[in-house]
PDB file of C-alpha atoms in Angstrom:
ATOM      1  CA  UNK A 263       5.111   9.330 -21.514  1.00 58.00           C
ATOM      2  CA  UNK A 264       6.139   8.223 -17.987  1.00 62.00           C
ATOM      3  CA  UNK A 265       4.896  10.187 -14.987  1.00 66.00           C
ATOM      4  CA  UNK A 266       7.392  12.792 -13.830  1.00 66.00           C
ATOM      5  CA  UNK A 267       6.943  13.294 -10.111  1.00 66.00           C
ATOM      6  CA  UNK A 268       7.483  16.277  -7.871  1.00 61.00           C
ATOM      7  CA  UNK A 269      11.235  15.644  -7.759  1.00 60.00           C
ATOM      8  CA  UNK A 270      11.542  15.369 -11.532  1.00 60.00           C
ATOM      9  CA  UNK A 271      12.231  11.636 -11.646  1.00 62.00           C
ATOM     10  CA  UNK A 272      10.660   9.727 -14.510  1.00 60.00           C
ATOM     11  CA  UNK A 273       8.313   6.928 -13.386  1.00 63.00           C
ATOM     12  CA  UNK A 274       8.063   8.514  -9.950  1.00 71.00           C
ATOM     13  CA  UNK A 275       5.408   7.354  -7.495  1.00 78.00           C
ATOM     14  CA  UNK A 276       2.266   9.356  -6.844  1.00 83.00           C
ATOM     15  CA  UNK A 277       1.742   7.835  -3.424  1.00 84.00           C
ATOM     16  CA  UNK A 278       2.713   4.801  -1.357  1.00 84.00           C
ATOM     17  CA  UNK A 279       1.125   2.623   1.249  1.00 88.00           C
ATOM     18  CA  UNK A 280       2.366  -0.343   3.220  1.00 84.00           C
ATOM     19  CA  UNK A 281       0.991  -2.643   5.855  1.00 88.00           C
ATOM     20  CA  UNK A 282       2.106  -5.946   7.275  1.00 86.00           C
ATOM     21  CA  UNK A 283      -0.804  -8.345   6.677  1.00 88.00           C
ATOM     22  CA  UNK A 284      -0.671  -9.630  10.251  1.00 90.00           C
ATOM     23  CA  UNK A 285      -1.429  -6.060  11.430  1.00 92.00           C
ATOM     24  CA  UNK A 286      -4.533  -5.709   9.228  1.00 94.00           C
ATOM     25  CA  UNK A 287      -7.092  -4.770  11.923  1.00 95.00           C
ATOM     26  CA  UNK A 288      -9.102  -1.626  11.108  1.00 96.00           C
ATOM     27  CA  UNK A 289     -10.394   1.132  13.334  1.00 97.00           C
ATOM     28  CA  UNK A 290     -13.982   1.059  12.054  1.00 95.00           C
ATOM     29  CA  UNK A 291     -14.942   4.345  13.765  1.00 97.00           C
ATOM     30  CA  UNK A 292     -12.119   6.361  12.140  1.00 96.00           C
ATOM     31  CA  UNK A 293     -11.937   4.607   8.761  1.00 95.00           C
ATOM     32  CA  UNK A 294     -13.674   5.900   5.642  1.00 90.00           C
ATOM     33  CA  UNK A 295     -14.239   3.911   2.411  1.00 83.00           C
ATOM     34  CA  UNK A 296     -11.222   5.536   0.709  1.00 85.00           C
ATOM     35  CA  UNK A 297      -9.147   6.022   3.881  1.00 90.00           C
ATOM     36  CA  UNK A 298      -8.688   2.898   6.016  1.00 94.00           C
ATOM     37  CA  UNK A 299      -7.156   3.496   9.461  1.00 95.00           C
ATOM     38  CA  UNK A 300      -5.279   0.451  10.816  1.00 95.00           C
ATOM     39  CA  UNK A 301      -5.424  -0.125  14.569  1.00 95.00           C
ATOM     40  CA  UNK A 302      -1.896  -1.642  14.681  1.00 93.00           C
ATOM     41  CA  UNK A 303      -2.716  -2.921  18.166  1.00 94.00           C
ATOM     42  CA  UNK A 304      -2.638  -6.697  17.760  1.00 93.00           C
ATOM     43  CA  UNK A 305      -0.856  -9.209  15.536  1.00 93.00           C
ATOM     44  CA  UNK A 306      -3.157 -11.606  13.694  1.00 93.00           C
ATOM     45  CA  UNK A 307      -0.787 -14.010  11.918  1.00 91.00           C
ATOM     46  CA  UNK A 308      -2.064 -15.739   8.811  1.00 90.00           C
ATOM     47  CA  UNK A 309      -2.156 -19.477   8.371  1.00 90.00           C
ATOM     48  CA  UNK A 310      -0.912 -21.081   5.138  1.00 87.00           C
ATOM     49  CA  UNK A 311      -3.664 -20.877   2.521  1.00 88.00           C
ATOM     50  CA  UNK A 312      -5.764 -18.426   4.569  1.00 92.00           C
ATOM     51  CA  UNK A 313      -7.403 -15.658   2.481  1.00 92.00           C
ATOM     52  CA  UNK A 314      -8.003 -12.361   4.281  1.00 93.00           C
ATOM     53  CA  UNK A 315      -8.928  -8.831   3.288  1.00 92.00           C
ATOM     54  CA  UNK A 316      -6.180  -6.264   3.806  1.00 92.00           C
ATOM     55  CA  UNK A 317      -6.989  -2.552   3.470  1.00 93.00           C
ATOM     56  CA  UNK A 318      -3.801  -0.588   2.866  1.00 92.00           C
ATOM     57  CA  UNK A 319      -3.954   3.169   3.422  1.00 91.00           C
ATOM     58  CA  UNK A 320      -2.232   5.322   0.809  1.00 89.00           C
ATOM     59  CA  UNK A 321      -0.602   8.647   1.591  1.00 87.00           C
ATOM     60  CA  UNK A 322      -2.354  11.811   0.416  1.00 85.00           C
ATOM     61  CA  UNK A 323      -1.484  13.259  -2.969  1.00 83.00           C
ATOM     62  CA  UNK A 324      -2.299  16.457  -4.798  1.00 82.00           C
ATOM     63  CA  UNK A 325      -1.794  15.187  -8.326  1.00 82.00           C
ATOM     64  CA  UNK A 326      -3.698  16.484 -11.311  1.00 81.00           C
ATOM     65  CA  UNK A 327      -4.695  13.769 -13.771  1.00 81.00           C
ATOM     66  CA  UNK A 328      -5.882  14.608 -17.243  1.00 82.00           C
ATOM     67  CA  UNK A 329      -8.375  12.656 -19.322  1.00 85.00           C
ATOM     68  CA  UNK A 330      -6.766   9.607 -20.911  1.00 87.00           C
ATOM     69  CA  UNK A 331      -3.914   9.247 -18.422  1.00 83.00           C
ATOM     70  CA  UNK A 332      -3.395   5.823 -16.860  1.00 83.00           C
ATOM     71  CA  UNK A 333      -2.497   4.637 -13.366  1.00 84.00           C
ATOM     72  CA  UNK A 334      -0.283   1.665 -12.566  1.00 83.00           C
ATOM     73  CA  UNK A 335      -0.633  -0.089  -9.225  1.00 86.00           C
ATOM     74  CA  UNK A 336       2.459  -1.887  -7.918  1.00 83.00           C
ATOM     75  CA  UNK A 337       1.934  -4.483  -5.188  1.00 84.00           C
ATOM     76  CA  UNK A 338       5.039  -6.028  -3.674  1.00 79.00           C
ATOM     77  CA  UNK A 339       5.751  -8.247  -0.701  1.00 75.00           C
ATOM     78  CA  UNK A 340       8.999  -6.456   0.044  1.00 70.00           C
ATOM     79  CA  UNK A 341      10.414  -3.014   0.610  1.00 67.00           C
ATOM     80  CA  UNK A 342      10.819  -1.275  -2.765  1.00 67.00           C
ATOM     81  CA  UNK A 343      13.754   0.963  -1.843  1.00 64.00           C
ATOM     82  CA  UNK A 344      17.228  -0.057  -0.708  1.00 62.00           C
ATOM     83  CA  UNK A 345      17.816   0.064   3.046  1.00 63.00           C
ATOM     84  CA  UNK A 346      20.154   2.824   4.158  1.00 60.00           C
ATOM     85  CA  UNK A 347      22.791   1.204   6.443  1.00 60.00           C
ATOM     86  CA  UNK A 348      23.291   4.484   8.349  1.00 62.00           C
ATOM     87  CA  UNK A 349      19.728   5.613   8.962  1.00 60.00           C
ATOM     88  CA  UNK A 350      17.660   2.452   8.461  1.00 59.00           C
ATOM     89  CA  UNK A 351      14.327   2.636   6.695  1.00 57.00           C
ATOM     90  CA  UNK A 352      11.842   5.437   6.825  1.00 57.00           C
ATOM     91  CA  UNK A 353       9.120   5.646   8.022  1.00 51.00           C
ATOM     92  CA  UNK A 354       9.104   2.185   9.582  1.00 56.00           C
ATOM     93  CA  UNK A 355      11.240  -0.924   9.537  1.00 58.00           C
ATOM     94  CA  UNK A 356       9.277  -4.066  10.287  1.00 58.00           C
ATOM     95  CA  UNK A 357      11.024  -6.958  11.943  1.00 66.00           C
ATOM     96  CA  UNK A 358      12.024  -9.395   9.233  1.00 68.00           C
ATOM     97  CA  UNK A 359       9.740 -12.394   9.130  1.00 68.00           C
ATOM     98  CA  UNK A 360      10.309 -15.745   7.483  1.00 74.00           C
ATOM     99  CA  UNK A 361      10.344 -15.755   3.685  1.00 77.00           C
ATOM    100  CA  UNK A 362       6.899 -16.756   2.517  1.00 77.00           C
ATOM    101  CA  UNK A 363       4.705 -16.694  -0.548  1.00 80.00           C
ATOM    102  CA  UNK A 364       1.863 -14.184  -0.921  1.00 80.00           C
ATOM    103  CA  UNK A 365      -0.992 -14.673  -3.359  1.00 85.00           C
ATOM    104  CA  UNK A 366      -3.388 -11.880  -4.300  1.00 87.00           C
ATOM    105  CA  UNK A 367      -6.984 -12.961  -4.891  1.00 89.00           C
ATOM    106  CA  UNK A 368      -9.547 -11.060  -6.944  1.00 87.00           C
ATOM    107  CA  UNK A 369     -12.607 -11.967  -8.913  1.00 88.00           C
ATOM    108  CA  UNK A 370     -16.272 -12.700  -8.209  1.00 90.00           C
ATOM    109  CA  UNK A 371     -15.572 -14.187  -4.762  1.00 89.00           C
ATOM    110  CA  UNK A 372     -12.810 -11.743  -3.769  1.00 89.00           C
ATOM    111  CA  UNK A 373     -13.563  -8.119  -4.564  1.00 84.00           C
ATOM    112  CA  UNK A 374     -10.367  -6.085  -5.037  1.00 86.00           C
ATOM    113  CA  UNK A 375     -10.371  -2.356  -5.562  1.00 86.00           C
ATOM    114  CA  UNK A 376      -8.269   0.775  -5.587  1.00 86.00           C
ATOM    115  CA  UNK A 377     -10.314   3.671  -4.210  1.00 84.00           C
ATOM    116  CA  UNK A 378      -9.193   7.143  -5.249  1.00 80.00           C
ATOM    117  CA  UNK A 379     -11.161  10.165  -4.022  1.00 76.00           C
ATOM    118  CA  UNK A 380     -11.793  12.789  -6.679  1.00 74.00           C
ATOM    119  CA  UNK A 381     -12.115  16.511  -6.173  1.00 72.00           C
ATOM    120  CA  UNK A 382     -13.819  18.344  -9.015  1.00 70.00           C
TER     121      UNK A 382
END
């Protein structure tokens, strides 16, 4: 059965996070393992073929999960909602960059993880 979110939409999202890879710097003093805090103070453009770690903060959620339920992680290199021509995008509209290709790396050399804090 698909997740029914707080607004009653089937396949609703539990939380979202977004970050432009060139703005991937972290505030080490304020970040926690499950809550990265980007500095957003300097652009660090990537070079073709360069592999970097990007820690994307997710918004808080108060969702109860029951034993046996599954999570699905969606990673996209684009905005997932249509842009409103009257109000723009919320919460942020990045300047459009050139169309590029993004490759996700994971495995023994590139640890990838989704950290979800649990409250019991």
